[in-house]
PDB file of C-alpha atoms in Angstrom:
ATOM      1  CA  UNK A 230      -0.737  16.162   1.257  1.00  0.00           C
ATOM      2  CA  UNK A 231       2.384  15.434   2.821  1.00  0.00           C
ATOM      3  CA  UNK A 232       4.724  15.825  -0.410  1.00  0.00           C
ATOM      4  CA  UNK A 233       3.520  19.276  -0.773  1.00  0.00           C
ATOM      5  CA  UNK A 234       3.448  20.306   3.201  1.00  0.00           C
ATOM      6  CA  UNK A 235       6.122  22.807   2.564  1.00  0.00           C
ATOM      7  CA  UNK A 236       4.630  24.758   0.135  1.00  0.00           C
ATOM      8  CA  UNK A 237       3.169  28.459   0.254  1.00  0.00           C
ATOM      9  CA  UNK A 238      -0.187  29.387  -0.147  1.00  0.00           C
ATOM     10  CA  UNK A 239       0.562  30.790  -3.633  1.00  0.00           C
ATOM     11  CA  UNK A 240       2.330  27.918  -5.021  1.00  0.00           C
ATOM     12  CA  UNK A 241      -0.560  25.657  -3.711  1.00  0.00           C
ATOM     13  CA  UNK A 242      -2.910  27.792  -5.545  1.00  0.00           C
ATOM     14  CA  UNK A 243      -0.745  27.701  -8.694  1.00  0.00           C
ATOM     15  CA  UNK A 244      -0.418  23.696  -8.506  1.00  0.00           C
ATOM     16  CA  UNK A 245      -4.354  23.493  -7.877  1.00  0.00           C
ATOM     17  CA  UNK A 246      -4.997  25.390 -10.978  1.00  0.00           C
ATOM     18  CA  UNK A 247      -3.064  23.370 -13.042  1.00  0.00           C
ATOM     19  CA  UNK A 248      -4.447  20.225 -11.915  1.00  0.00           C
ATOM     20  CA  UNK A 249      -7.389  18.418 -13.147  1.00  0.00           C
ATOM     21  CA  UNK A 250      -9.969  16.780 -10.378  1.00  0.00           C
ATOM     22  CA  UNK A 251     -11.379  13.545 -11.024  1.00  0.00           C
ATOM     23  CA  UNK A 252     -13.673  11.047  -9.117  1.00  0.00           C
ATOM     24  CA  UNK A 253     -13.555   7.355  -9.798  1.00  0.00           C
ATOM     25  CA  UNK A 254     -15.624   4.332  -8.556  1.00  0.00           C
ATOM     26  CA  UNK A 255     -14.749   1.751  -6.410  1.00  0.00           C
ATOM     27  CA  UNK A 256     -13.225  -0.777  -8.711  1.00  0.00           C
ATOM     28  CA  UNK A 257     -12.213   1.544 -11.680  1.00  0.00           C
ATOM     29  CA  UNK A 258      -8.740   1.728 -13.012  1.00  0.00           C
ATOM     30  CA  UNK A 259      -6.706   4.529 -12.287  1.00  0.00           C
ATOM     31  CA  UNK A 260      -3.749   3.926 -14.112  1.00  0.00           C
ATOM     32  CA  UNK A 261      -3.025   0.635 -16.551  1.00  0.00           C
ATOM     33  CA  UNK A 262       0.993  -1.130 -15.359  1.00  0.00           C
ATOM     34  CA  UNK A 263       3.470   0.315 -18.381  1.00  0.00           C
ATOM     35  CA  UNK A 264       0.864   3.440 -19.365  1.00  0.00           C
ATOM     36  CA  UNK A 265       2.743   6.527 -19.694  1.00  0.00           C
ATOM     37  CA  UNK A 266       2.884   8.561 -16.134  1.00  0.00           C
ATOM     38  CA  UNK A 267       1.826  11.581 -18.235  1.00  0.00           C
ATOM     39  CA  UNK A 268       0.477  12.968 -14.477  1.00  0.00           C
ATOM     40  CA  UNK A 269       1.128  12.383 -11.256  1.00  0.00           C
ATOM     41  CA  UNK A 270      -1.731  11.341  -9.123  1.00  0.00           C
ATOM     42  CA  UNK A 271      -2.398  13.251  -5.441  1.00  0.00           C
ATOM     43  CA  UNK A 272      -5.177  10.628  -3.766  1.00  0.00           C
ATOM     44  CA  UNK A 273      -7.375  13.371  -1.796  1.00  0.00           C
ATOM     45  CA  UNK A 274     -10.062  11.106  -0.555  1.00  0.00           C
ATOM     46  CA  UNK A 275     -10.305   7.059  -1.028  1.00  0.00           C
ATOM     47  CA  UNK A 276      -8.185   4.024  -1.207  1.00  0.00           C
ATOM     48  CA  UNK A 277      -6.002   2.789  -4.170  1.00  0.00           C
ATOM     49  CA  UNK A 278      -4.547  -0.459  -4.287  1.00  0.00           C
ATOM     50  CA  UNK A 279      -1.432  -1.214  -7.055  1.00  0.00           C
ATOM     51  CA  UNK A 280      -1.786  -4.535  -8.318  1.00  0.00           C
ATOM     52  CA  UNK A 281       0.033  -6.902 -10.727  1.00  0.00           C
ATOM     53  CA  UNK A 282       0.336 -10.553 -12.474  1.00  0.00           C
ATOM     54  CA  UNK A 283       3.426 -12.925 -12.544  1.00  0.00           C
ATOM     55  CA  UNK A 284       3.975 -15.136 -15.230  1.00  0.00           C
ATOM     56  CA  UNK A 285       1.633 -17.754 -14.275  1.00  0.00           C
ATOM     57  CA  UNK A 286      -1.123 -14.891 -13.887  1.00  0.00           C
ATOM     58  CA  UNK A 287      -1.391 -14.554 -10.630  1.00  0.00           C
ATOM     59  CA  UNK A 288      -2.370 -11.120  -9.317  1.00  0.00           C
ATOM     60  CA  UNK A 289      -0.156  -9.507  -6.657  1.00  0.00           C
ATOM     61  CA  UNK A 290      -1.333  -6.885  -4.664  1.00  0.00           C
ATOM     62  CA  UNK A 291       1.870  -4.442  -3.981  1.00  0.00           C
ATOM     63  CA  UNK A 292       0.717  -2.010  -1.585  1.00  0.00           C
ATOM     64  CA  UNK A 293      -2.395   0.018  -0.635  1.00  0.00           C
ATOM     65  CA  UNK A 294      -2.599   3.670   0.514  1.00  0.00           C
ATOM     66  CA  UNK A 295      -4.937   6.047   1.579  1.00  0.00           C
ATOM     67  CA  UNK A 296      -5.386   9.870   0.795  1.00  0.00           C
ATOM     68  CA  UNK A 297      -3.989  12.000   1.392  1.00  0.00           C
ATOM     69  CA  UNK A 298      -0.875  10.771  -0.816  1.00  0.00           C
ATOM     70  CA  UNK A 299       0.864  11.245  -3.862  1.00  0.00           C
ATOM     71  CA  UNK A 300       0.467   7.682  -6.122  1.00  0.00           C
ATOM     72  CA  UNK A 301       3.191   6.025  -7.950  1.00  0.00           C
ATOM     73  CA  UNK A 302       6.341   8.517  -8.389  1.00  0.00           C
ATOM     74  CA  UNK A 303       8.629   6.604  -9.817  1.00  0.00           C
ATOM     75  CA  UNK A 304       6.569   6.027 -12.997  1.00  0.00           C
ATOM     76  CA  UNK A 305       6.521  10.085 -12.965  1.00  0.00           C
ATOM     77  CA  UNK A 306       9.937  10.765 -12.257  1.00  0.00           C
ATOM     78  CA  UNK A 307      11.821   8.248 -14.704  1.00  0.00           C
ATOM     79  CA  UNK A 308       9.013   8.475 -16.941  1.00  0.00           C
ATOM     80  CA  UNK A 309       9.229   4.711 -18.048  1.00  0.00           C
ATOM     81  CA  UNK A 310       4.965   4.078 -17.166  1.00  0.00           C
ATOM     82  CA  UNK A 311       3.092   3.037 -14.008  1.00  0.00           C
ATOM     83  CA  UNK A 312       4.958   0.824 -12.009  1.00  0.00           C
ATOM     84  CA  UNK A 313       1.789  -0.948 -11.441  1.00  0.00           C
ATOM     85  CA  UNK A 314      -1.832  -1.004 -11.946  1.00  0.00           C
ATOM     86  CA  UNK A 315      -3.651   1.392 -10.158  1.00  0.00           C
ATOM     87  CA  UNK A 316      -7.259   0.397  -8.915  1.00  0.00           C
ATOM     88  CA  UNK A 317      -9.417   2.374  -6.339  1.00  0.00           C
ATOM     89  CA  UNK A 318     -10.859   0.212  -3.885  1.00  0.00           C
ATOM     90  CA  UNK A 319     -13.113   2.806  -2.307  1.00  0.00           C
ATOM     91  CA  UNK A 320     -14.480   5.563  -4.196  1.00  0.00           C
ATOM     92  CA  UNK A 321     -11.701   7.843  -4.679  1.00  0.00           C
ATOM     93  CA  UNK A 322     -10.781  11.846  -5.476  1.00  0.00           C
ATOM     94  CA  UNK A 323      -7.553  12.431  -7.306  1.00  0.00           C
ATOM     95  CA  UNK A 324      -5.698  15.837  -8.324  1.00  0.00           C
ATOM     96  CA  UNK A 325      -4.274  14.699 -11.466  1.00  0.00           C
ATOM     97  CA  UNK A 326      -0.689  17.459 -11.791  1.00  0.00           C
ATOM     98  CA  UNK A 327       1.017  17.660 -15.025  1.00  0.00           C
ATOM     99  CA  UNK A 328       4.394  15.799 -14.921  1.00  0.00           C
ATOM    100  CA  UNK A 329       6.095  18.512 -16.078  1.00  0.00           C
ATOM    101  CA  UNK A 330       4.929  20.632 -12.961  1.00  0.00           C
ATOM    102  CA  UNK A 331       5.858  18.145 -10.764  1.00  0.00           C
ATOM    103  CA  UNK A 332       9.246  17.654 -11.975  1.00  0.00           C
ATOM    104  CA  UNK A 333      10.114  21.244 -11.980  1.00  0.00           C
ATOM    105  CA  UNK A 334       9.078  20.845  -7.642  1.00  0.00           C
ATOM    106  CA  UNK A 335      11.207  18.272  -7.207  1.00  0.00           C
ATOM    107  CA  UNK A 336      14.215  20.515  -8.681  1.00  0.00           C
ATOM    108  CA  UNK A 337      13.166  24.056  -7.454  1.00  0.00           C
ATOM    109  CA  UNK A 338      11.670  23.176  -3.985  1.00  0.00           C
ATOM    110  CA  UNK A 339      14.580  21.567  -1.721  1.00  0.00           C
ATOM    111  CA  UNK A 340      11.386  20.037   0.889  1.00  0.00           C
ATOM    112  CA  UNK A 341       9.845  18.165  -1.764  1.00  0.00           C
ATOM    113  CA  UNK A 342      12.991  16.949  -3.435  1.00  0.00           C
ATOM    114  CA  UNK A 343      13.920  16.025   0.217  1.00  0.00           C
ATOM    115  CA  UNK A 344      10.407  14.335   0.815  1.00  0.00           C
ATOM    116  CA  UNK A 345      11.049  11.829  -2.206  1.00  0.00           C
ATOM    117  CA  UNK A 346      13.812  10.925  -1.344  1.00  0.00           C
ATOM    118  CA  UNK A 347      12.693  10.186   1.530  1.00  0.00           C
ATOM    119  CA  UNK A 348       9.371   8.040   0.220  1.00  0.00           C
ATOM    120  CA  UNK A 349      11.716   6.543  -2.366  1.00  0.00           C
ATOM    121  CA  UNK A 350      14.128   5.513  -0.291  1.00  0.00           C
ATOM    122  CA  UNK A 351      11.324   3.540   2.491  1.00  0.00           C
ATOM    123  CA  UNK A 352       9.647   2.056  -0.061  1.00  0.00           C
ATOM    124  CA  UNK A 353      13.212   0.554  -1.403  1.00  0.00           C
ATOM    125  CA  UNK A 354      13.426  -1.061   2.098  1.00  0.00           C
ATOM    126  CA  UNK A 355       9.807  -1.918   2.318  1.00  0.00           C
ATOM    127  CA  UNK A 356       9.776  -4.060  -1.294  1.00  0.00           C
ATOM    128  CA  UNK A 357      13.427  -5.544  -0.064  1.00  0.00           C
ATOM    129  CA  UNK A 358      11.952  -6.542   2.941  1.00  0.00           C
ATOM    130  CA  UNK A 359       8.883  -8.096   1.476  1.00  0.00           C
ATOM    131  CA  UNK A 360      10.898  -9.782  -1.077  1.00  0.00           C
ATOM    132  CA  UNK A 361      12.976 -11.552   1.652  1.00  0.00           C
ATOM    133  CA  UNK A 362      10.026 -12.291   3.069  1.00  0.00           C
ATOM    134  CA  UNK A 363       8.542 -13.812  -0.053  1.00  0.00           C
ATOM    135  CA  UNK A 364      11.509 -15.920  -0.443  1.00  0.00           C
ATOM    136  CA  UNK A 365      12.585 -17.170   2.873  1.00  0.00           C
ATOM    137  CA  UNK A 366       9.013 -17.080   5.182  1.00  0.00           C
ATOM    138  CA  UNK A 367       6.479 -19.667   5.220  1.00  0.00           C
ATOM    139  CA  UNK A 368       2.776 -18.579   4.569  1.00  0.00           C
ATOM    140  CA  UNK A 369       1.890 -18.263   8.187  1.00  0.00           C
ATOM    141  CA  UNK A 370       5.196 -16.433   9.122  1.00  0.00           C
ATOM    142  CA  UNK A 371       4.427 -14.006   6.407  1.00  0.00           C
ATOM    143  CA  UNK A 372       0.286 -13.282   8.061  1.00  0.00           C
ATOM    144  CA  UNK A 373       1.669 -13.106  11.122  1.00  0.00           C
ATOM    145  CA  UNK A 374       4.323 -10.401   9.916  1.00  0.00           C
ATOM    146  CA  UNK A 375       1.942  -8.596   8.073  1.00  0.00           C
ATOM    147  CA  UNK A 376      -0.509  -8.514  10.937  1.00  0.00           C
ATOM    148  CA  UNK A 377       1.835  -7.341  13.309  1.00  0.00           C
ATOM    149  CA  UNK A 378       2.744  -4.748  10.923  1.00  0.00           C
ATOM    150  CA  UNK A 379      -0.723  -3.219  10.367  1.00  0.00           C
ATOM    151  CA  UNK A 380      -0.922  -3.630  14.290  1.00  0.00           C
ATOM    152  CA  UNK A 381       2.305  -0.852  14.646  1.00  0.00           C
ATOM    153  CA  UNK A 382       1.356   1.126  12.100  1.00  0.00           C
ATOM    154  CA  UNK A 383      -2.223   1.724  12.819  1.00  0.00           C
ATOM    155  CA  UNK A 384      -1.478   1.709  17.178  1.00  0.00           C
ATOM    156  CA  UNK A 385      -4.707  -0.456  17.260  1.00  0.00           C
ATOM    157  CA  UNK A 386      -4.976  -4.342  17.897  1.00  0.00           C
ATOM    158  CA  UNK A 387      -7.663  -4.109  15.850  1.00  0.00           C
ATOM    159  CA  UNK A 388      -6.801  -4.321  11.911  1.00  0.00           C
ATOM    160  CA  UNK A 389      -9.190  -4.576   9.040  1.00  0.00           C
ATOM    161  CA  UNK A 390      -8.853  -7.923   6.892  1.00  0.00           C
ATOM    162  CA  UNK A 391     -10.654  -6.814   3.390  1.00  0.00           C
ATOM    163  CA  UNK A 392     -11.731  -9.943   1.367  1.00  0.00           C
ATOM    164  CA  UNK A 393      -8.718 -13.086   1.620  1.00  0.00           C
ATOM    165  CA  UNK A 394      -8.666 -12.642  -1.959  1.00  0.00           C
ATOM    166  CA  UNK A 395      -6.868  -9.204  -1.355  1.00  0.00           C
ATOM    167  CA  UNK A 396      -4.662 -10.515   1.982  1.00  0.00           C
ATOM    168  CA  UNK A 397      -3.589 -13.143  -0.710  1.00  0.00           C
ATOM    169  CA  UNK A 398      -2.818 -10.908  -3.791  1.00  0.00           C
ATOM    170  CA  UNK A 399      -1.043  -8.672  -1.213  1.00  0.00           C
ATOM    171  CA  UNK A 400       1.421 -11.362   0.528  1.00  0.00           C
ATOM    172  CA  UNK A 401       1.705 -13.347  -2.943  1.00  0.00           C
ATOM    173  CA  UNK A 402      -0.016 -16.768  -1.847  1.00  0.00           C
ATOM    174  CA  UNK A 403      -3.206 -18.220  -2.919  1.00  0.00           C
ATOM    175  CA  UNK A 404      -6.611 -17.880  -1.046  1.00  0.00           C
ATOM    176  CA  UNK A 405      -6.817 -21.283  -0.288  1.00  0.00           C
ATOM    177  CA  UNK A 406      -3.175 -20.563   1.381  1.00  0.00           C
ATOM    178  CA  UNK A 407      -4.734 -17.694   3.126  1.00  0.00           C
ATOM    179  CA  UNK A 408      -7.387 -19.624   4.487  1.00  0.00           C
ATOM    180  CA  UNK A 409      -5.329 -22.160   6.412  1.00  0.00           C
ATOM    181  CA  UNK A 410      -2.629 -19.470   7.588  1.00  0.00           C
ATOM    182  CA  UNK A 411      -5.899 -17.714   8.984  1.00  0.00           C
ATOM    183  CA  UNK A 412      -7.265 -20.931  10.401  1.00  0.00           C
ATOM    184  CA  UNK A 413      -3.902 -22.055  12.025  1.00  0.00           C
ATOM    185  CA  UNK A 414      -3.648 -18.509  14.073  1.00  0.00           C
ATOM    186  CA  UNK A 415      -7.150 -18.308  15.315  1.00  0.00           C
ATOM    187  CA  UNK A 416      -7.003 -22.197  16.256  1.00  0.00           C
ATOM    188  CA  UNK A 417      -4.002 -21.162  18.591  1.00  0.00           C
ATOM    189  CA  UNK A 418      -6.092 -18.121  19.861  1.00  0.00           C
ATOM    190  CA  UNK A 419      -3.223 -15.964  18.466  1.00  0.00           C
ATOM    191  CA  UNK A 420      -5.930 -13.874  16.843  1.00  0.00           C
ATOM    192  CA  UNK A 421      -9.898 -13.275  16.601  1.00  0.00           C
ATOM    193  CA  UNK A 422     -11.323 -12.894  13.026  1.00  0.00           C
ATOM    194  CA  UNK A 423     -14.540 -10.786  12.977  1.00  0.00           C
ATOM    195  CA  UNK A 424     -16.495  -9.770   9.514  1.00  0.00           C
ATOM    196  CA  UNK A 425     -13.404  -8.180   7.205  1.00  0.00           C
ATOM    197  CA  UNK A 426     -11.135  -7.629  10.644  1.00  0.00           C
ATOM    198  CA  UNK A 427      -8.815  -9.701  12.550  1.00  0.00           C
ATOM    199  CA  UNK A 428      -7.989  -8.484  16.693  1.00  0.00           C
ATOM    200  CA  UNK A 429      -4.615  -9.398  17.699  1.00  0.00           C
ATOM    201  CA  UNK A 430      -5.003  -9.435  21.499  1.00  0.00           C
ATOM    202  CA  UNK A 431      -1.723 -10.367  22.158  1.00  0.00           C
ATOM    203  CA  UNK A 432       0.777  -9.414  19.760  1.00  0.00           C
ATOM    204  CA  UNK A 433       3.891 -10.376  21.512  1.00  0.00           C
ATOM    205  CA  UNK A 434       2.814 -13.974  21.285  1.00  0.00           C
ATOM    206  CA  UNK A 435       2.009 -13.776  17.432  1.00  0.00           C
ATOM    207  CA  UNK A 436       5.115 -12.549  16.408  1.00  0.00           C
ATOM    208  CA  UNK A 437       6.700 -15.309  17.769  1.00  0.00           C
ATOM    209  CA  UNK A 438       5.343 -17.349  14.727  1.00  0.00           C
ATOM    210  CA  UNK A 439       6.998 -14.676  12.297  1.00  0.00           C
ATOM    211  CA  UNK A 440      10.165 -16.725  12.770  1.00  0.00           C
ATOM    212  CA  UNK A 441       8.284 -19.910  11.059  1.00  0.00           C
ATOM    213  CA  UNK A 442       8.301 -21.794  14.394  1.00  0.00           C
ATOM    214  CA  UNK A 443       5.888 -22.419  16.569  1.00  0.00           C
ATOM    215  CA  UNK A 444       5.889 -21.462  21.013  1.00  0.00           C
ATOM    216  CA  UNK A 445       7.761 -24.187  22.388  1.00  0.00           C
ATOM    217  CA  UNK A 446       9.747 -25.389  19.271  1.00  0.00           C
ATOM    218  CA  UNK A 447      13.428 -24.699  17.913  1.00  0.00           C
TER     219      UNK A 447
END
């Protein structure tokens, strides 16, 4: 668990005791958007996405991490409820620590004050950057970004797709949307979509459509 790295063995053991374990189901709900943070949630094993619904009820898929990792820490620290709804996606294990514990880190222990500020502050640039790209990219720009973003991260041209449902909650366009953006790129042989994964073989070409334009054009 990263945000607790810098801990002794002692205050691990003190943490773990106070702690309650639970394991939840693919599909079960974590943590309802607005419900009082009365924990904060360490993801040992498993997948969580955070999910949520505009106006017009669409669902948008904000992020999705896997354990080890602490979940939503904002709603803990400010203590205003989950910034989201938190559903597991894979069957999932979860050390559930009492706010109260986890506040008294964050002021006590200088590494994990310094390791949320850290998280806090990437995630910041991460939802600024995604809301630029919501505002300014077309839908294809925005796959292609997102692919060559999962390409980076993971050091593999090989990145794993999900259902388009969730690729479309996640970049805030429709399935249908999805679909064609998906379509387009594998047309151009800009990428190779398998069962649930998508091969980039050449990702300097694809990000050339991040820009909105297509090879050859303005």
């Amino acid at each position: 668990m990263p945000l607790l790295a810098g801990l002794g063995a002692d205050r691990l053991r003190e943490l773990w005791a106070a702690s309650v374990r639970r394991r939840h189901p693919a599909g079960q709900v974590l943590g309802h958007a607005g419900a009082p943070a009365t924990h904060l949630l360490l993801l040992l094993r498993g997948t969580v996405a955070a999910t949520g619904h505009t106006a017009a009820g669409r669902t948008v898929r904000h992020g999705e991490w896997t354990g080890p990792r602490a979940l939503d820490k904002v709603a803990v620290i400010d203590g205003l409820g989950h910034t989201a709804t938190l559903i597991a996606v894979t069957a999932c294990e979860v050390a559930a620590l009492p706010r109260d514990r986890f506040l008294a880190l964050t002021d006590d222990v200088a590494s994990v004050r310094a390791h949320v500020l850290r998280v806090l502050a990437a995630e910041a640039r991460q939802q600024q950057a995604r809301f630029t790209d919501a505002a300014t990219l077309p839908a294809e720009a925005r796959l292609a970004a997102w692919l060559l973003a999962e390409v980076a991260a993971r050091r593999d041209t090989v990145v794993p797709l999900g259902t388009q449902q969730e690729l479309a909650e996640h970049l805030g366009l429709s399935r249908v949307t999805v679909n064609r953006a998906l379509h387009r790129l594998r047309r151009d042989g800009l990428i190779d979509v398998a069962r649930r994964t998508v091969r980039v073989p050449a990702p300097e070409l694809l990000r050339l459509r991040t820009s909105g334009a297509h090879p050859g054009t303005a």
